[in-house]
Amino acid sequence: SNNQFNCRDIKDNSERSRCRRESATKLGKDWLNRLAFGPNQDIAELIQLWLSIFAVNWRSLPNPYWLNQQIQTIERCQFKTYPELLAALLEDPAIIHSLNGFSNHRRNPNENLARELLELYSLGEGAYSEVDVQQTALALTGYRLNDENQVFISPRRHATGTQVILGKQADFDARSLAMWLGKQPSLATHITHRVWNRWIGVGPSSNNLKEMAKQWVQNNLSLPWLYSNLSKHP
């Protein structure tokens, strides 16, 4: 279970460090074994692609086993749409912790998760304003973690009311925010470019990128569609 690797509960600093190292080593070996020898290596390779895009440093995690939760989250959503994958990862403890999301309080918003969401995971640099970052941060306030390593929203820490993000006023949560970002034209281009680089190894031409992103939008940002068409690309 995830609690088996919850090294944060160990009081002695040296023992806690040893627990984290051993947990991370075991998880790493298990994951490499799955990539190299698992029965569904193609699926594992797709998970690895998204792990490289939603990268997390295990050394920053009080519970290294959150990386395994991240793998499970990606595996559950990797054949849905990109906004659905994004929504799930916005409620993933490894991503939230690594981007200071658990310290994002309505009275003192931390913008790190919001900024990385807009710049890395959706729209790309230059496609949003600083006000959008501030409003997105408010929408993502209040994240906490229970004893079962499940993310929940604390009403005392969460900003109530509506936010205005990219011109839309709403009481956003992780899912509605991800769905709204999915409707922005720059998302398809930015994410296609990132996945293309990881998948093929070299960047696409502007014409190829524009055409692929356009068709991906027409196919509702379906991840199976993206995989299929990238794999067929010369």
mmCIF file of C-alpha atoms in Angstrom:
data_model
loop_
_atom_site.group_PDB
_atom_site.id
_atom_site.type_symbol
_atom_site.label_atom_id
_atom_site.label_comp_id
_atom_site.label_asym_id
_atom_site.label_seq_id
_atom_site.Cartn_x
_atom_site.Cartn_y
_atom_site.Cartn_z
ATOM 1 C CA SER A 1 0.000 0.000 0.000
ATOM 2 C CA ASN A 2 1.007 3.639 -0.330
ATOM 3 C CA ASN A 3 1.210 3.975 3.447
ATOM 4 C CA GLN A 4 3.936 1.318 3.467
ATOM 5 C CA PHE A 5 6.203 3.905 1.859
ATOM 6 C CA ASN A 6 5.038 6.891 3.887
ATOM 7 C CA CYS A 7 8.513 7.756 5.159
ATOM 8 C CA ARG A 8 7.252 11.094 6.438
ATOM 9 C CA ASP A 9 5.961 9.334 9.594
ATOM 10 C CA ILE A 10 9.476 8.208 10.588
ATOM 11 C CA LYS A 11 10.845 10.548 13.264
ATOM 12 C CA ASP A 12 14.580 9.910 12.934
ATOM 13 C CA ASN A 13 16.026 11.985 10.085
ATOM 14 C CA SER A 14 18.608 9.433 8.947
ATOM 15 C CA GLU A 15 16.064 6.598 9.041
ATOM 16 C CA ARG A 16 13.577 8.722 7.120
ATOM 17 C CA SER A 17 16.188 9.477 4.452
ATOM 18 C CA ARG A 18 17.099 5.801 4.198
ATOM 19 C CA CYS A 19 13.437 4.851 3.853
ATOM 20 C CA ARG A 20 12.952 7.343 1.022
ATOM 21 C CA ARG A 21 16.043 6.144 -0.840
ATOM 22 C CA GLU A 22 15.096 2.486 -0.508
ATOM 23 C CA SER A 23 11.493 3.155 -1.527
ATOM 24 C CA ALA A 24 12.551 5.153 -4.575
ATOM 25 C CA THR A 25 15.104 2.495 -5.571
ATOM 26 C CA LYS A 26 12.507 -0.267 -5.360
ATOM 27 C CA LEU A 27 9.985 1.728 -7.369
ATOM 28 C CA GLY A 28 12.608 2.538 -9.980
ATOM 29 C CA LYS A 29 13.635 -1.089 -10.364
ATOM 30 C CA ASP A 30 10.004 -2.234 -10.551
ATOM 31 C CA TRP A 31 9.256 0.362 -13.215
ATOM 32 C CA LEU A 32 12.326 -0.452 -15.319
ATOM 33 C CA ASN A 33 11.424 -4.126 -15.088
ATOM 34 C CA ARG A 34 7.941 -3.358 -16.359
ATOM 35 C CA LEU A 35 9.298 -1.260 -19.235
ATOM 36 C CA ALA A 36 11.791 -3.928 -20.284
ATOM 37 C CA PHE A 37 9.990 -7.183 -19.560
ATOM 38 C CA GLY A 38 6.343 -6.401 -18.779
ATOM 39 C CA PRO A 39 3.486 -8.013 -20.717
ATOM 40 C CA ASN A 40 2.213 -4.637 -21.995
ATOM 41 C CA GLN A 41 5.377 -2.769 -22.893
ATOM 42 C CA ASP A 42 3.623 -0.485 -25.405
ATOM 43 C CA ILE A 43 1.328 0.785 -22.669
ATOM 44 C CA ALA A 44 4.258 1.236 -20.291
ATOM 45 C CA GLU A 45 6.134 3.237 -22.930
ATOM 46 C CA LEU A 46 3.141 5.569 -23.310
ATOM 47 C CA ILE A 47 3.056 6.041 -19.542
ATOM 48 C CA GLN A 48 6.777 6.831 -19.641
ATOM 49 C CA LEU A 49 6.117 9.477 -22.291
ATOM 50 C CA TRP A 50 3.661 11.269 -19.997
ATOM 51 C CA LEU A 51 5.953 10.831 -16.990
ATOM 52 C CA SER A 52 8.589 12.757 -18.940
ATOM 53 C CA ILE A 53 6.133 15.561 -19.703
ATOM 54 C CA PHE A 54 4.673 15.694 -16.172
ATOM 55 C CA ALA A 55 8.090 15.176 -14.619
ATOM 56 C CA VAL A 56 8.461 14.911 -10.837
ATOM 57 C CA ASN A 57 11.669 14.671 -8.797
ATOM 58 C CA TRP A 58 11.263 11.895 -6.231
ATOM 59 C CA ARG A 59 13.719 13.649 -3.903
ATOM 60 C CA SER A 60 11.154 16.394 -3.350
ATOM 61 C CA LEU A 61 8.447 13.957 -2.214
ATOM 62 C CA PRO A 62 7.836 13.076 1.442
ATOM 63 C CA ASN A 63 6.292 9.850 0.156
ATOM 64 C CA PRO A 64 8.195 8.416 -2.872
ATOM 65 C CA TYR A 65 5.333 6.029 -3.518
ATOM 66 C CA TRP A 66 3.341 8.972 -4.841
ATOM 67 C CA LEU A 67 5.270 8.297 -8.059
ATOM 68 C CA ASN A 68 3.461 4.980 -8.274
ATOM 69 C CA GLN A 69 0.171 6.816 -7.795
ATOM 70 C CA GLN A 70 1.160 9.093 -10.667
ATOM 71 C CA ILE A 71 1.779 6.051 -12.874
ATOM 72 C CA GLN A 72 -1.644 4.695 -11.923
ATOM 73 C CA THR A 73 -3.295 8.025 -12.705
ATOM 74 C CA ILE A 74 -1.703 8.171 -16.153
ATOM 75 C CA GLU A 75 -2.532 4.537 -16.873
ATOM 76 C CA ARG A 76 -6.169 5.140 -15.979
ATOM 77 C CA CYS A 77 -6.484 8.132 -18.330
ATOM 78 C CA GLN A 78 -3.946 7.636 -21.115
ATOM 79 C CA PHE A 79 -6.566 6.411 -23.609
ATOM 80 C CA LYS A 80 -9.111 9.140 -22.893
ATOM 81 C CA THR A 81 -8.768 12.773 -23.991
ATOM 82 C CA TYR A 82 -5.953 15.121 -23.055
ATOM 83 C CA PRO A 83 -8.199 17.355 -20.884
ATOM 84 C CA GLU A 84 -9.320 14.270 -18.946
ATOM 85 C CA LEU A 85 -5.707 13.236 -18.370
ATOM 86 C CA LEU A 86 -4.839 16.788 -17.346
ATOM 87 C CA ALA A 87 -7.762 16.979 -14.913
ATOM 88 C CA ALA A 88 -6.711 13.742 -13.231
ATOM 89 C CA LEU A 89 -3.092 14.865 -12.875
ATOM 90 C CA LEU A 90 -4.198 18.173 -11.363
ATOM 91 C CA GLU A 91 -5.486 16.095 -8.453
ATOM 92 C CA ASP A 92 -2.399 13.869 -8.243
ATOM 93 C CA PRO A 93 -0.358 14.273 -5.030
ATOM 94 C CA ALA A 94 3.063 14.026 -6.700
ATOM 95 C CA ILE A 95 2.302 16.860 -9.142
ATOM 96 C CA ILE A 96 0.588 19.009 -6.518
ATOM 97 C CA HIS A 97 3.377 18.640 -3.960
ATOM 98 C CA SER A 98 6.215 19.177 -6.433
ATOM 99 C CA LEU A 99 4.630 22.459 -7.565
ATOM 100 C CA ASN A 100 3.756 23.745 -4.069
ATOM 101 C CA GLY A 101 0.053 23.114 -4.571
ATOM 102 C CA PHE A 102 -0.509 21.980 -0.985
ATOM 103 C CA SER A 103 0.666 25.376 0.270
ATOM 104 C CA ASN A 104 -1.690 27.280 -2.034
ATOM 105 C CA HIS A 105 -4.019 29.016 0.453
ATOM 106 C CA ARG A 106 -6.786 31.483 -0.387
ATOM 107 C CA ARG A 107 -5.206 34.078 1.904
ATOM 108 C CA ASN A 108 -1.724 33.612 0.474
ATOM 109 C CA PRO A 109 -1.958 32.069 -3.023
ATOM 110 C CA ASN A 110 1.042 30.170 -4.346
ATOM 111 C CA GLU A 111 1.124 30.518 -8.134
ATOM 112 C CA ASN A 112 3.649 27.796 -8.972
ATOM 113 C CA LEU A 113 1.141 25.063 -9.893
ATOM 114 C CA ALA A 114 -0.993 27.523 -11.836
ATOM 115 C CA ARG A 115 1.952 28.900 -13.785
ATOM 116 C CA GLU A 116 3.305 25.482 -14.729
ATOM 117 C CA LEU A 117 -0.191 24.323 -15.663
ATOM 118 C CA LEU A 118 -0.579 27.174 -18.143
ATOM 119 C CA GLU A 119 3.003 27.257 -19.452
ATOM 120 C CA LEU A 120 4.022 23.589 -19.538
ATOM 121 C CA TYR A 121 0.890 21.467 -19.418
ATOM 122 C CA SER A 122 -1.569 23.390 -21.589
ATOM 123 C CA LEU A 123 -1.160 26.693 -23.420
ATOM 124 C CA GLY A 124 2.547 27.410 -23.678
ATOM 125 C CA GLU A 125 4.449 30.602 -22.971
ATOM 126 C CA GLY A 126 2.824 33.807 -24.182
ATOM 127 C CA ALA A 127 -0.706 32.408 -24.498
ATOM 128 C CA TYR A 128 -1.969 33.731 -21.156
ATOM 129 C CA SER A 129 -1.654 36.784 -18.921
ATOM 130 C CA GLU A 130 -0.403 37.267 -15.380
ATOM 131 C CA VAL A 131 -4.010 37.825 -14.340
ATOM 132 C CA ASP A 132 -4.830 34.390 -15.762
ATOM 133 C CA VAL A 133 -2.057 32.913 -13.587
ATOM 134 C CA GLN A 134 -3.417 34.660 -10.487
ATOM 135 C CA GLN A 135 -6.981 33.561 -11.159
ATOM 136 C CA THR A 136 -5.903 29.993 -11.926
ATOM 137 C CA ALA A 137 -3.991 29.897 -8.640
ATOM 138 C CA LEU A 138 -7.165 30.893 -6.780
ATOM 139 C CA ALA A 139 -9.108 28.135 -8.537
ATOM 140 C CA LEU A 140 -6.528 25.608 -7.303
ATOM 141 C CA THR A 141 -6.405 26.702 -3.651
ATOM 142 C CA GLY A 142 -7.207 24.397 -0.762
ATOM 143 C CA TYR A 143 -5.627 21.106 -1.826
ATOM 144 C CA ARG A 144 -4.926 18.815 1.129
ATOM 145 C CA LEU A 145 -4.092 15.150 1.591
ATOM 146 C CA ASN A 146 -5.807 12.623 3.868
ATOM 147 C CA ASP A 147 -4.251 9.621 5.603
ATOM 148 C CA GLU A 148 -4.961 7.440 2.551
ATOM 149 C CA ASN A 149 -2.925 9.736 0.277
ATOM 150 C CA GLN A 150 -6.065 10.992 -1.425
ATOM 151 C CA VAL A 151 -6.360 14.645 -2.424
ATOM 152 C CA PHE A 152 -9.320 16.668 -1.181
ATOM 153 C CA ILE A 153 -10.302 20.344 -1.043
ATOM 154 C CA SER A 154 -10.321 22.029 2.350
ATOM 155 C CA PRO A 155 -13.157 24.602 2.423
ATOM 156 C CA ARG A 156 -11.222 26.691 4.944
ATOM 157 C CA ARG A 157 -8.281 27.014 2.551
ATOM 158 C CA HIS A 158 -10.139 27.212 -0.762
ATOM 159 C CA ALA A 159 -11.054 30.551 -2.385
ATOM 160 C CA THR A 160 -14.821 30.759 -2.752
ATOM 161 C CA GLY A 161 -16.630 32.524 -5.579
ATOM 162 C CA THR A 162 -15.794 32.750 -9.247
ATOM 163 C CA GLN A 163 -12.611 33.362 -11.202
ATOM 164 C CA VAL A 164 -12.109 34.868 -14.643
ATOM 165 C CA ILE A 165 -9.664 32.719 -16.595
ATOM 166 C CA LEU A 166 -8.970 33.359 -20.284
ATOM 167 C CA GLY A 167 -12.124 35.403 -20.536
ATOM 168 C CA LYS A 168 -14.500 32.957 -18.848
ATOM 169 C CA GLN A 169 -16.052 33.602 -15.443
ATOM 170 C CA ALA A 170 -16.881 30.452 -13.472
ATOM 171 C CA ASP A 171 -16.415 28.668 -10.172
ATOM 172 C CA PHE A 172 -13.634 26.489 -11.566
ATOM 173 C CA ASP A 173 -12.437 23.193 -10.153
ATOM 174 C CA ALA A 174 -9.686 20.970 -11.564
ATOM 175 C CA ARG A 175 -11.937 19.230 -14.073
ATOM 176 C CA SER A 176 -13.812 22.283 -15.359
ATOM 177 C CA LEU A 177 -10.521 24.188 -15.590
ATOM 178 C CA ALA A 178 -8.895 21.395 -17.614
ATOM 179 C CA MET A 179 -11.921 21.226 -19.917
ATOM 180 C CA TRP A 180 -11.792 24.998 -20.466
ATOM 181 C CA LEU A 181 -8.066 24.922 -21.209
ATOM 182 C CA GLY A 182 -8.764 22.174 -23.731
ATOM 183 C CA LYS A 183 -10.889 24.607 -25.704
ATOM 184 C CA GLN A 184 -8.031 27.089 -26.149
ATOM 185 C CA PRO A 185 -6.433 26.929 -29.625
ATOM 186 C CA SER A 186 -2.872 27.064 -28.301
ATOM 187 C CA LEU A 187 -3.237 23.915 -26.194
ATOM 188 C CA ALA A 188 -3.370 21.520 -29.141
ATOM 189 C CA THR A 189 -0.325 23.129 -30.742
ATOM 190 C CA HIS A 190 1.727 23.238 -27.549
ATOM 191 C CA ILE A 191 0.983 19.699 -26.380
ATOM 192 C CA THR A 192 1.337 18.234 -29.881
ATOM 193 C CA HIS A 193 4.787 19.820 -30.047
ATOM 194 C CA ARG A 194 5.816 18.418 -26.666
ATOM 195 C CA VAL A 195 4.553 14.916 -27.413
ATOM 196 C CA TRP A 196 6.040 15.014 -30.928
ATOM 197 C CA ASN A 197 9.485 15.820 -29.522
ATOM 198 C CA ARG A 198 9.269 12.970 -27.018
ATOM 199 C CA TRP A 199 7.811 10.485 -29.504
ATOM 200 C CA ILE A 200 9.825 11.177 -32.641
ATOM 201 C CA GLY A 201 12.910 12.810 -31.166
ATOM 202 C CA VAL A 202 13.044 15.883 -33.389
ATOM 203 C CA GLY A 203 10.734 18.862 -33.580
ATOM 204 C CA PRO A 204 8.058 19.070 -36.282
ATOM 205 C CA SER A 205 8.039 21.608 -39.081
ATOM 206 C CA SER A 206 5.594 24.460 -38.553
ATOM 207 C CA ASN A 207 3.310 23.124 -41.301
ATOM 208 C CA ASN A 208 3.299 19.592 -39.896
ATOM 209 C CA LEU A 209 2.669 20.881 -36.388
ATOM 210 C CA LYS A 210 -0.161 23.156 -37.495
ATOM 211 C CA GLU A 211 -1.880 20.388 -39.463
ATOM 212 C CA MET A 212 -1.496 17.759 -36.725
ATOM 213 C CA ALA A 213 -2.805 20.127 -34.037
ATOM 214 C CA LYS A 214 -5.762 21.123 -36.224
ATOM 215 C CA GLN A 215 -6.733 17.499 -36.820
ATOM 216 C CA TRP A 216 -6.283 16.653 -33.146
ATOM 217 C CA VAL A 217 -8.775 19.375 -32.207
ATOM 218 C CA GLN A 218 -11.198 17.985 -34.799
ATOM 219 C CA ASN A 219 -10.862 14.624 -33.040
ATOM 220 C CA ASN A 220 -11.690 16.135 -29.626
ATOM 221 C CA LEU A 221 -8.104 15.902 -28.334
ATOM 222 C CA SER A 222 -8.379 12.106 -28.294
ATOM 223 C CA LEU A 223 -5.151 10.567 -27.039
ATOM 224 C CA PRO A 224 -5.582 7.318 -29.016
ATOM 225 C CA TRP A 225 -5.960 9.433 -32.159
ATOM 226 C CA LEU A 226 -2.743 11.311 -31.363
ATOM 227 C CA TYR A 227 -0.781 8.108 -30.713
ATOM 228 C CA SER A 228 -2.047 6.482 -33.901
ATOM 229 C CA ASN A 229 -1.239 9.432 -36.137
ATOM 230 C CA LEU A 230 2.178 10.101 -34.647
ATOM 231 C CA SER A 231 3.145 6.458 -35.060
ATOM 232 C CA LYS A 232 2.216 6.635 -38.763
ATOM 233 C CA HIS A 233 4.087 9.861 -39.419
ATOM 234 C CA PRO A 234 7.127 9.497 -41.748
#
